[in-house]
Every structure is written in C-alpha cells, then in structure tokens.
Amino acid sequence: GAGVSQSPSNKVTEKGKDVELRCDPISGHTALYWYRQSLGQGLEFLIYFQGNSAPDKSGLPSDRFSAERTGGSVSTLTIQRTQQEDSAVYLCASSLASGGANEQFFGPGTRLTVL
Amino acid sequence: QQQVKQSPQSLIVQKGGISIINCAYENTAFDYFPWYQQFPGKGPALLIAIRPDVSEKKEGRFTISFNKSAKQFSLHIMDSQPGDSATYFCAAQDSGTYKYIFGTGTRLKVLA
C-alpha cells in the first residue's frame, strides 16, 4: 500500500507569509506525528495526534504554529507569519497507534525555505 | 531529563568493519528505543528497536545493546558496507506521553 505522503515537497515563501503543510498518513493509522528537522540536526517533536485529538502540543515552538487533523486522516500544519528561523524540513510520521511501541512510518518531508 | 544524548556526531569506518553508535538517556519513563536510518532527501526509516526488558536484540548485521541500569543503548553495525552510509538516529518513547525524543544523529561513512 501507499506510504505516508507529504505536500508540497518544497515550499519557498517570503518572511511574514502563512504556509500550510499537508500530511496524508497510511490508511488505518490512528496516530500521526509532526517533527521539524533543521539542517544537520536531529528531529524536533512538534505535535502528535491520536485520532483527531492532539494530547500533547508542548512541542509547538510558538503560537504561530498550529495543526489540525480531520476525519482521523489528513493533517495540516500551519505556520503563520513565517520567520527565517522556521526554515527546515518538516516531517510527518504515522503509526497504528500512539503507544505500545508501534512503528512510525515517515513521509519524505516538506522542505520549507523562508526568504 | 527529556534529552537523548547521541555520540559520535560522525563516524568513518572501513568496509567490513564494525560501526558503533551510542545513546544515553535520563528519563526512566522511556520504554521503547528505536533506531532510524536516514538517507539524504528521505524521511527516516526504522532500522531496529528494543524494549528495556531485554539486553540485546539482533537483526541481521544490526544489533542493539541495552543497559537499563546505566540508561544507555547502542547500535552495532557488523560488516559495515558502503550502502550503510547514512545518518543514524536513536530515539526514545515516553510511556506516559507517547512522545518520541530523538538523538542528534550520527553521520556514518563507510569507505569502500
């Protein structure tokens, strides 16, 4: 079956603009995670969903970041008033469930560049 | 306490050699420890994972060693191949919050 897909693959925007990043998880996966990976760095946890609920939003860097998930499937990460420090690769992963050592499957990421 | 410390930052190994990457943690709520392999331009992919109730897990050329008392775990790649050249991340999942905390990564280069 299809893996996790993300769109767009690349996004170049101007400082101050809003951007939306999309994640399509593997069908049937109830858990969905968003991470940020800066150049040469590890993965920084942003938020995760179990179904449509986000039990832990503590990783969101500021109130300019928000995410939602509808229908237990597609998720959108929105960054308002983008700043240059938001430039990074944004990765999405899904798993069958959030606990119990369920394997995360990652998408290819969206590379965001803020000019 | 939420950190996972990974070393070394980079590693160069001859073909056929053993690659060893180490990680350490402090949070005793971590109960699942996966290792991921990432190639340039791709998302990470699960390589091998371990729970703290076992001290070692082996899958092919890849072995995780886990020391619960020391709160350390390591990845051993036996008979390293040029195709293993990638960035490797350790991670730990919190049993209460289900969050994953990742190490900072190790860039492995295996020389032919």
Coordinates of N, CA and C in Angstrom, one line a residue:
Chain A
G1 N 0.8 -1.2 0.0 CA 0.0 0.0 0.0 C 0.9 1.2 0.0
A2 N 0.2 2.4 -0.1 CA 0.9 3.7 -0.2 C 1.5 4.0 1.2
G3 N 2.6 4.7 1.2 CA 3.2 5.1 2.4 C 2.7 6.5 2.8
V4 N 3.3 7.1 3.7 CA 3.0 8.5 4.2 C 3.4 9.4 3.1
S5 N 2.5 10.3 2.7 CA 2.8 11.3 1.7 C 2.7 12.7 2.3
Q6 N 3.5 13.6 1.8 CA 3.5 15.0 2.3 C 3.5 15.9 1.1
S7 N 2.9 17.0 1.2 CA 2.9 18.0 0.2 C 2.8 19.4 0.7
P8 N 3.5 20.4 0.1 CA 4.3 20.2 -1.1 C 5.7 19.6 -0.7
S9 N 6.5 19.1 -1.6 CA 7.8 18.6 -1.3 C 8.7 19.7 -0.9
N10 N 8.5 20.9 -1.6 CA 9.4 22.0 -1.3 C 8.4 23.3 -1.3
K11 N 8.8 24.2 -0.4 CA 8.0 25.4 -0.3 C 8.9 26.6 0.0
V12 N 8.9 27.5 -0.9 CA 9.7 28.8 -0.7 C 8.7 29.9 -0.5
T13 N 8.9 30.6 0.6 CA 8.0 31.7 0.9 C 8.7 32.9 1.4
E14 N 8.0 34.0 1.5 CA 8.6 35.2 2.0 C 8.3 35.4 3.5
K15 N 9.2 36.0 4.2 CA 9.0 36.2 5.6 C 7.7 37.0 5.8
G16 N 6.9 36.5 6.8 CA 5.7 37.1 7.1 C 4.5 36.5 6.5
K17 N 4.7 35.6 5.5 CA 3.6 34.9 4.8 C 3.2 33.7 5.7
D18 N 1.9 33.2 5.5 CA 1.5 32.0 6.1 C 1.7 30.8 5.2
V19 N 2.0 29.6 5.7 CA 2.1 28.4 4.9 C 1.4 27.3 5.5
E20 N 0.9 26.4 4.7 CA 0.2 25.2 5.1 C 0.9 24.0 4.6
L21 N 1.2 23.0 5.4 CA 1.9 21.8 5.0 C 0.9 20.6 5.3
R22 N 0.9 19.7 4.3 CA -0.1 18.7 4.4 C 0.6 17.3 4.6
C23 N -0.1 16.4 5.4 CA 0.4 15.1 5.6 C -0.8 14.1 5.4
D24 N -0.6 13.1 4.5 CA -1.5 12.0 4.3 C -0.9 10.8 4.9
P25 N -1.5 10.3 6.0 CA -0.9 9.1 6.7 C -1.3 7.8 6.0
I26 N -0.7 6.8 6.4 CA -1.1 5.4 5.9 C -2.5 5.1 6.4
S27 N -3.3 4.6 5.5 CA -4.7 4.3 5.8 C -4.8 3.4 7.0
G28 N -5.6 3.8 8.0 CA -5.8 2.9 9.2 C -4.9 3.3 10.3
H29 N -3.9 4.2 10.1 CA -3.0 4.6 11.2 C -3.7 5.7 12.0
T30 N -3.9 5.5 13.3 CA -4.6 6.4 14.1 C -3.7 7.5 14.7
A31 N -2.4 7.2 14.8 CA -1.5 8.2 15.3 C -0.7 8.9 14.2
L32 N -0.5 10.2 14.4 CA 0.2 11.0 13.4 C 1.1 12.0 14.2
Y33 N 2.3 12.1 13.8 CA 3.3 12.9 14.4 C 3.9 13.9 13.4
W34 N 4.2 15.1 13.9 CA 4.9 16.1 13.2 C 6.2 16.4 13.8
Y35 N 7.3 16.5 13.0 CA 8.6 16.8 13.5 C 9.2 17.9 12.6
R36 N 10.2 18.6 13.2 CA 11.0 19.6 12.4 C 12.4 19.1 12.5
Q37 N 13.1 19.2 11.3 CA 14.5 18.8 11.2 C 15.2 19.9 10.6
S38 N 16.0 20.6 11.4 CA 16.9 21.7 10.8 C 18.1 21.1 10.2
L39 N 18.8 21.8 9.4 CA 19.9 21.3 8.6 C 20.9 20.7 9.5
G40 N 21.2 19.4 9.3 CA 22.2 18.7 10.1 C 21.9 18.4 11.5
Q41 N 20.6 18.6 11.8 CA 20.2 18.4 13.2 C 19.3 17.2 13.4
G42 N 19.0 16.8 14.6 CA 18.0 15.7 14.9 C 16.6 16.2 14.6
L43 N 15.7 15.3 15.0 CA 14.3 15.6 14.8 C 13.7 16.2 16.1
E44 N 13.0 17.3 15.9 CA 12.4 18.0 17.0 C 10.9 17.7 17.0
F45 N 10.4 17.1 18.0 CA 9.0 16.8 18.1 C 8.2 18.1 18.2
L46 N 7.1 18.2 17.4 CA 6.2 19.3 17.4 C 4.9 19.0 18.0
I47 N 4.2 18.0 17.5 CA 2.9 17.7 18.0 C 2.5 16.3 17.5
Y48 N 1.6 15.6 18.2 CA 1.1 14.4 17.7 C -0.4 14.3 17.9
F49 N -1.1 13.5 17.1 CA -2.5 13.3 17.1 C -2.8 11.8 17.4
Q50 N -3.7 11.5 18.2 CA -4.3 10.2 18.3 C -5.8 10.4 17.8
G51 N -6.1 9.9 16.7 CA -7.3 10.2 16.1 C -7.3 11.7 15.7
N52 N -8.3 12.4 16.0 CA -8.3 13.9 15.7 C -7.9 14.7 16.8
S53 N -7.5 14.1 18.0 CA -7.2 14.8 19.1 C -5.6 14.9 19.3
A54 N -5.2 16.1 19.8 CA -3.8 16.3 20.0 C -3.5 16.4 21.5
P55 N -3.2 15.3 22.1 CA -3.0 15.3 23.5 C -1.8 16.1 24.0
D56 N -0.8 16.3 23.1 CA 0.4 17.0 23.5 C 0.8 18.0 22.5
K57 N 0.6 19.2 22.8 CA 1.0 20.3 21.8 C 2.3 21.0 22.3
S58 N 2.9 20.5 23.3 CA 4.0 21.2 24.0 C 5.2 21.4 23.1
G59 N 5.4 20.7 22.0 CA 6.5 20.9 21.1 C 6.4 22.0 20.1
L60 N 5.2 22.6 20.0 CA 5.0 23.7 19.0 C 5.8 24.9 19.5
P61 N 6.7 25.4 18.6 CA 7.7 26.4 19.0 C 7.1 27.7 19.5
S62 N 5.9 28.1 18.9 CA 5.3 29.4 19.2 C 3.8 29.3 18.8
D63 N 3.1 30.4 19.2 CA 1.7 30.4 18.8 C 1.5 30.6 17.3
R64 N 2.6 30.8 16.6 CA 2.4 31.0 15.1 C 2.2 29.6 14.5
F65 N 2.5 28.5 15.2 CA 2.3 27.2 14.7 C 1.0 26.6 15.2
S66 N 0.3 25.9 14.3 CA -0.9 25.2 14.7 C -1.0 24.0 13.8
A67 N -1.8 23.0 14.3 CA -2.0 21.8 13.4 C -3.4 21.3 13.7
E68 N -3.9 20.7 12.7 CA -5.2 20.0 12.9 C -5.3 18.7 12.1
R69 N -6.2 17.9 12.5 CA -6.4 16.6 11.8 C -7.9 16.4 11.7
T70 N -8.3 16.1 10.5 CA -9.7 15.9 10.3 C -10.0 14.5 9.8
G71 N -11.1 13.9 10.3 CA -11.5 12.6 9.8 C -10.6 11.5 10.2
G72 N -9.7 11.8 11.2 CA -8.7 10.8 11.6 C -7.7 10.4 10.5
S73 N -7.6 11.3 9.5 CA -6.7 11.0 8.4 C -5.8 12.2 8.1
V74 N -6.1 13.0 7.2 CA -5.2 14.1 6.7 C -4.9 15.1 7.9
S75 N -3.7 15.5 7.9 CA -3.3 16.6 8.9 C -2.7 17.7 8.2
T76 N -2.9 18.9 8.7 CA -2.3 20.2 8.2 C -1.5 20.9 9.3
L77 N -0.3 21.2 9.0 CA 0.5 22.0 9.9 C 0.5 23.4 9.3
T78 N 0.1 24.4 10.1 CA 0.1 25.8 9.6 C 1.1 26.6 10.4
I79 N 1.9 27.4 9.6 CA 2.8 28.3 10.2 C 2.4 29.7 9.8
Q80 N 2.0 30.6 10.7 CA 1.6 31.9 10.4 C 2.8 32.9 10.5
R81 N 2.8 33.9 9.7 CA 3.8 35.0 9.8 C 5.2 34.3 9.8
T82 N 5.5 33.6 8.8 CA 6.8 32.8 8.8 C 8.0 33.7 9.1
Q83 N 8.9 33.1 9.8 CA 10.2 33.8 10.0 C 11.3 32.9 9.4
Q84 N 12.5 33.5 9.2 CA 13.6 32.8 8.6 C 14.0 31.6 9.4
E85 N 13.9 31.7 10.8 CA 14.3 30.5 11.6 C 13.3 29.4 11.5
D86 N 12.2 29.6 10.8 CA 11.3 28.5 10.5 C 11.7 27.6 9.4
S87 N 12.8 28.0 8.6 CA 13.3 27.2 7.5 C 13.8 25.9 8.1
A88 N 13.3 24.8 7.5 CA 13.7 23.4 8.0 C 12.9 22.4 7.1
V89 N 13.2 21.2 7.4 CA 12.4 20.1 6.8 C 11.4 19.7 7.8
Y90 N 10.1 19.7 7.4 CA 9.0 19.3 8.3 C 8.6 17.9 7.9
L91 N 8.7 17.0 8.9 CA 8.5 15.6 8.6 C 7.2 15.1 9.4
C92 N 6.5 14.3 8.7 CA 5.3 13.7 9.3 C 5.5 12.2 9.4
A93 N 4.9 11.6 10.4 CA 5.0 10.1 10.6 C 3.7 9.6 11.1
S94 N 3.3 8.4 10.7 CA 2.1 7.8 11.2 C 2.4 6.4 11.8
S95 N 1.6 6.0 12.7 CA 1.7 4.6 13.2 C 0.3 4.1 13.6
L96 N 0.2 2.8 13.8 CA -1.1 2.2 14.0 C -1.8 2.8 15.2
A97 N -1.0 3.1 16.3 CA -1.5 3.7 17.5 C -0.3 4.5 18.1
S98 N -0.6 5.3 19.1 CA 0.5 6.2 19.6 C 1.3 5.5 20.7
G99 N 0.8 4.5 21.3 CA 1.6 3.8 22.4 C 2.0 2.4 21.9
G100 N 2.6 1.7 22.9 CA 2.8 0.3 22.6 C 3.8 0.0 21.6
A101 N 4.8 0.9 21.5 CA 5.9 0.6 20.6 C 5.5 0.3 19.2
N102 N 4.5 1.1 18.7 CA 4.1 0.9 17.3 C 5.1 1.6 16.4
E103 N 5.5 1.0 15.3 CA 6.5 1.6 14.4 C 5.9 2.8 13.7
Q104 N 6.8 3.9 13.7 CA 6.5 5.1 13.0 C 6.9 4.9 11.5
F105 N 6.1 5.3 10.6 CA 6.5 5.4 9.2 C 6.5 6.9 8.8
F106 N 7.7 7.3 8.3 CA 7.9 8.7 8.0 C 7.6 9.0 6.5
G107 N 7.1 10.2 6.3 CA 7.0 10.7 4.9 C 8.3 11.3 4.5
P108 N 8.4 11.7 3.2 CA 9.6 12.3 2.7 C 9.9 13.7 3.2
G109 N 8.9 14.3 3.8 CA 9.2 15.7 4.3 C 8.8 16.8 3.4
T110 N 8.6 18.0 3.9 CA 8.4 19.2 3.2 C 9.6 20.1 3.6
R111 N 10.4 20.5 2.6 CA 11.5 21.5 2.8 C 10.9 22.9 2.7
L112 N 10.9 23.6 3.8 CA 10.4 25.0 3.9 C 11.6 25.9 3.9
T113 N 11.6 26.9 3.0 CA 12.6 27.9 3.0 C 11.9 29.3 3.1
V114 N 12.3 30.0 4.1 CA 11.7 31.3 4.3 C 12.7 32.4 4.0
L115 N 12.4 33.2 3.0 CA 13.4 34.2 2.5 C 13.3 35.5 3.3
Chain B
Q1 N 16.0 16.4 31.2 CA 15.7 15.0 31.5 C 15.0 14.3 30.3
Q2 N 14.5 15.2 29.4 CA 13.9 14.6 28.2 C 14.9 14.4 27.1
Q3 N 16.1 14.7 27.3 CA 17.1 14.6 26.2 C 17.5 13.1 26.0
V4 N 18.0 12.9 24.8 CA 18.7 11.6 24.4 C 20.0 12.1 23.8
K5 N 21.1 11.7 24.4 CA 22.4 12.2 24.0 C 23.0 11.1 23.1
Q6 N 23.4 11.5 21.9 CA 24.0 10.6 20.9 C 25.4 10.9 20.6
S7 N 26.2 9.9 20.4 CA 27.6 10.1 20.0 C 28.1 8.9 19.2
P8 N 29.1 9.0 18.3 CA 29.7 10.3 17.9 C 28.8 11.1 17.0
Q9 N 29.2 12.3 16.6 CA 28.4 13.1 15.7 C 28.7 12.5 14.3
S10 N 29.9 12.1 14.0 CA 30.2 11.5 12.7 C 31.2 10.3 12.9
L11 N 31.2 9.4 12.0 CA 31.9 8.2 12.1 C 32.4 7.7 10.7
I12 N 33.6 7.4 10.6 CA 34.1 6.8 9.3 C 34.7 5.4 9.6
V13 N 34.2 4.5 8.9 CA 34.6 3.1 9.1 C 35.0 2.5 7.8
Q14 N 36.0 1.6 7.8 CA 36.3 0.8 6.6 C 35.3 -0.3 6.3
K15 N 35.2 -0.6 5.1 CA 34.3 -1.7 4.7 C 34.6 -2.9 5.4
G16 N 33.6 -3.6 6.0 CA 33.9 -4.8 6.7 C 34.1 -4.6 8.2
G17 N 34.2 -3.3 8.6 CA 34.5 -3.0 10.0 C 33.1 -2.9 10.8
I18 N 33.3 -2.7 12.1 CA 32.1 -2.5 13.0 C 31.9 -1.1 13.2
S19 N 30.6 -0.6 13.1 CA 30.3 0.7 13.4 C 29.5 0.7 14.7
I20 N 29.9 1.6 15.6 CA 29.2 1.6 16.9 C 28.7 3.0 17.2
I21 N 27.5 3.2 17.5 CA 26.9 4.5 17.9 C 26.2 4.3 19.2
N22 N 26.4 5.3 20.1 CA 26.0 5.2 21.5 C 24.9 6.3 21.8
C23 N 24.0 5.9 22.7 CA 23.0 6.9 23.1 C 22.8 6.7 24.6
A24 N 22.5 7.8 25.3 CA 22.2 7.8 26.7 C 21.0 8.6 27.0
Y25 N 20.3 8.2 28.1 CA 19.1 9.0 28.4 C 19.0 9.0 29.9
E26 N 18.0 9.9 30.4 CA 17.8 10.0 31.9 C 16.4 9.7 32.3
N27 N 15.5 9.9 31.4 CA 14.1 9.7 31.8 C 13.7 8.2 31.9
T28 N 13.4 7.8 33.1 CA 13.0 6.4 33.3 C 11.6 6.0 32.8
A29 N 10.9 7.0 32.3 CA 9.6 6.8 31.7 C 9.7 6.3 30.2
F30 N 11.0 6.4 29.7 CA 11.2 5.9 28.3 C 11.1 4.4 28.3
D31 N 10.3 3.8 27.4 CA 10.1 2.4 27.4 C 10.2 1.7 26.0
Y32 N 10.7 2.5 25.1 CA 10.8 1.9 23.7 C 11.9 2.7 23.0
F33 N 12.9 2.0 22.4 CA 14.1 2.6 21.9 C 14.4 2.2 20.5
P34 N 13.9 2.9 19.5 CA 14.1 2.6 18.1 C 15.4 3.3 17.6
W35 N 15.9 2.7 16.6 CA 17.0 3.3 15.8 C 16.5 3.5 14.4
Y36 N 16.8 4.7 13.8 CA 16.3 5.1 12.5 C 17.5 5.3 11.6
Q37 N 17.4 5.0 10.3 CA 18.4 5.3 9.3 C 17.8 6.3 8.3
Q38 N 18.5 7.3 8.0 CA 18.0 8.3 7.1 C 19.1 8.6 6.0
F39 N 18.6 8.5 4.7 CA 19.4 8.8 3.6 C 19.1 10.2 3.1
P40 N 20.0 10.9 2.5 CA 19.7 12.3 2.1 C 18.5 12.5 1.3
G41 N 17.6 13.4 1.6 CA 16.4 13.7 0.9 C 15.3 12.8 1.2
K42 N 15.5 11.9 2.2 CA 14.4 10.9 2.5 C 14.0 11.1 4.0
G43 N 12.9 10.6 4.3 CA 12.5 10.5 5.7 C 13.2 9.4 6.4
P44 N 13.3 9.4 7.8 CA 13.9 8.3 8.5 C 13.1 7.0 8.3
A45 N 13.8 5.9 8.4 CA 13.2 4.6 8.3 C 13.6 3.8 9.5
L46 N 12.7 3.1 10.1 CA 13.0 2.3 11.3 C 14.0 1.2 10.9
L47 N 15.0 1.0 11.7 CA 16.1 0.0 11.4 C 15.9 -1.2 12.4
I48 N 15.8 -0.9 13.6 CA 15.7 -1.9 14.7 C 15.3 -1.2 15.9
A49 N 14.6 -1.9 16.8 CA 14.1 -1.3 18.1 C 14.2 -2.3 19.2
I50 N 14.2 -1.8 20.4 CA 14.3 -2.6 21.6 C 13.4 -2.1 22.7
R51 N 12.9 -3.0 23.6 CA 12.2 -2.6 24.8 C 13.2 -2.9 26.0
P52 N 13.0 -2.2 27.1 CA 14.0 -2.3 28.2 C 14.0 -3.6 28.9
D53 N 13.1 -4.5 28.6 CA 13.1 -5.8 29.3 C 14.1 -6.8 28.7
V54 N 14.8 -6.4 27.6 CA 15.8 -7.3 27.0 C 17.1 -6.5 26.9
S55 N 18.3 -7.2 26.9 CA 19.5 -6.5 26.9 C 20.2 -6.5 25.5
E56 N 19.7 -7.3 24.6 CA 20.2 -7.3 23.3 C 19.2 -7.7 22.3
K57 N 19.3 -7.1 21.1 CA 18.4 -7.6 20.0 C 19.2 -7.5 18.7
K58 N 19.1 -8.6 18.0 CA 19.9 -8.7 16.7 C 19.0 -8.9 15.6
E59 N 19.3 -8.2 14.5 CA 18.6 -8.4 13.2 C 19.6 -8.3 12.1
G60 N 20.0 -9.4 11.6 CA 21.0 -9.4 10.5 C 22.3 -8.8 11.0
R61 N 22.8 -7.8 10.3 CA 24.0 -7.2 10.7 C 23.9 -6.2 11.8
F62 N 22.7 -5.9 12.2 CA 22.4 -4.8 13.2 C 22.0 -5.4 14.5
T63 N 22.7 -4.8 15.6 CA 22.5 -5.3 16.9 C 22.3 -4.1 17.8
I64 N 21.3 -4.1 18.7 CA 21.1 -3.1 19.8 C 21.6 -3.8 21.1
S65 N 22.4 -3.1 21.8 CA 22.8 -3.5 23.2 C 22.1 -2.5 24.1
F66 N 21.5 -3.0 25.2 CA 20.7 -2.1 26.1 C 21.2 -2.3 27.5
N67 N 21.6 -1.3 28.2 CA 22.0 -1.3 29.6 C 21.0 -0.5 30.4
K68 N 20.0 -1.1 31.0 CA 19.0 -0.4 31.7 C 19.5 0.4 32.9
S69 N 20.4 -0.2 33.6 CA 20.9 0.4 34.9 C 21.8 1.6 34.5
A70 N 22.5 1.6 33.4 CA 23.3 2.7 33.0 C 22.5 3.7 32.2
K71 N 21.3 3.3 31.8 CA 20.5 4.2 30.9 C 21.2 4.5 29.6
Q72 N 21.8 3.4 29.0 CA 22.5 3.6 27.8 C 22.1 2.5 26.8
F73 N 22.1 2.8 25.5 CA 21.9 1.8 24.5 C 22.8 2.2 23.3
S74 N 23.1 1.1 22.5 CA 24.0 1.4 21.4 C 23.6 0.5 20.2
L75 N 24.0 1.0 19.0 CA 23.8 0.3 17.8 C 25.1 -0.2 17.3
H76 N 25.2 -1.5 16.9 CA 26.4 -2.0 16.3 C 26.0 -2.5 14.9
I77 N 26.8 -2.1 14.0 CA 26.6 -2.5 12.6 C 27.8 -3.4 12.2
M78 N 27.6 -4.6 12.1 CA 28.7 -5.6 11.8 C 28.9 -5.6 10.3
D79 N 30.1 -5.9 9.9 CA 30.5 -6.0 8.5 C 29.9 -4.8 7.7
S80 N 30.3 -3.6 8.1 CA 29.7 -2.4 7.5 C 30.0 -2.3 6.0
Q81 N 29.0 -1.8 5.3 CA 29.1 -1.7 3.9 C 28.9 -0.3 3.4
P82 N 29.5 0.1 2.2 CA 29.3 1.4 1.7 C 27.8 1.8 1.7
G83 N 26.9 0.9 1.4 CA 25.5 1.2 1.4 C 24.9 1.5 2.7
D84 N 25.6 1.3 3.8 CA 25.2 1.7 5.1 C 25.5 3.2 5.4
S85 N 26.2 3.8 4.5 CA 26.5 5.2 4.7 C 25.2 6.0 4.7
A86 N 24.9 6.6 5.9 CA 23.7 7.3 6.1 C 23.8 8.0 7.4
T87 N 22.7 8.7 7.8 CA 22.7 9.3 9.2 C 21.8 8.4 10.0
Y88 N 22.2 8.1 11.2 CA 21.5 7.2 12.1 C 21.1 8.0 13.4
F89 N 19.8 7.8 13.7 CA 19.2 8.5 14.9 C 18.8 7.4 15.9
C90 N 19.1 7.6 17.1 CA 18.4 6.9 18.2 C 17.3 7.7 18.7
A91 N 16.3 7.0 19.3 CA 15.1 7.7 19.8 C 14.6 6.9 21.0
A92 N 13.8 7.6 21.8 CA 13.2 7.0 23.0 C 11.7 7.5 23.1
Q93 N 10.8 6.6 23.4 CA 9.4 7.0 23.5 C 9.0 7.0 25.0
D94 N 8.4 8.1 25.4 CA 7.9 8.2 26.8 C 6.6 7.4 26.9
S95 N 6.6 6.5 27.9 CA 5.5 5.6 28.1 C 4.2 6.4 28.5
G96 N 4.4 7.6 29.1 CA 3.2 8.3 29.6 C 2.7 9.3 28.5
T97 N 3.5 10.0 27.8 CA 3.1 11.0 26.9 C 3.1 10.5 25.4
Y98 N 3.8 9.3 25.2 CA 3.9 8.7 23.9 C 4.8 9.6 22.9
K99 N 5.4 10.7 23.5 CA 6.3 11.5 22.6 C 7.6 10.7 22.4
Y100 N 8.1 11.0 21.2 CA 9.4 10.4 20.8 C 10.5 11.5 21.0
I101 N 11.6 11.2 21.6 CA 12.7 12.2 21.7 C 13.8 11.5 20.9
F102 N 14.4 12.3 20.0 CA 15.4 11.8 19.1 C 16.8 12.3 19.5
G103 N 17.8 11.5 19.3 CA 19.2 12.0 19.4 C 19.5 12.9 18.3
T104 N 20.7 13.5 18.3 CA 21.1 14.5 17.3 C 21.6 13.9 16.0
G105 N 21.8 12.6 16.0 CA 22.2 11.9 14.8 C 23.7 11.7 14.7
T106 N 24.0 10.6 14.0 CA 25.4 10.2 13.7 C 25.5 10.0 12.2
R107 N 26.4 10.8 11.5 CA 26.6 10.6 10.1 C 27.7 9.6 9.9
L108 N 27.3 8.4 9.3 CA 28.2 7.3 9.1 C 28.7 7.3 7.7
K109 N 30.0 7.1 7.5 CA 30.5 7.0 6.1 C 31.3 5.7 6.2
V110 N 31.0 4.8 5.3 CA 31.7 3.5 5.2 C 32.5 3.6 3.9
L111 N 33.8 3.5 4.1 CA 34.8 3.6 2.9 C 34.9 2.2 2.2
A112 N 34.8 2.3 0.9 CA 34.9 1.1 0.1 C 36.3 0.5 0.1

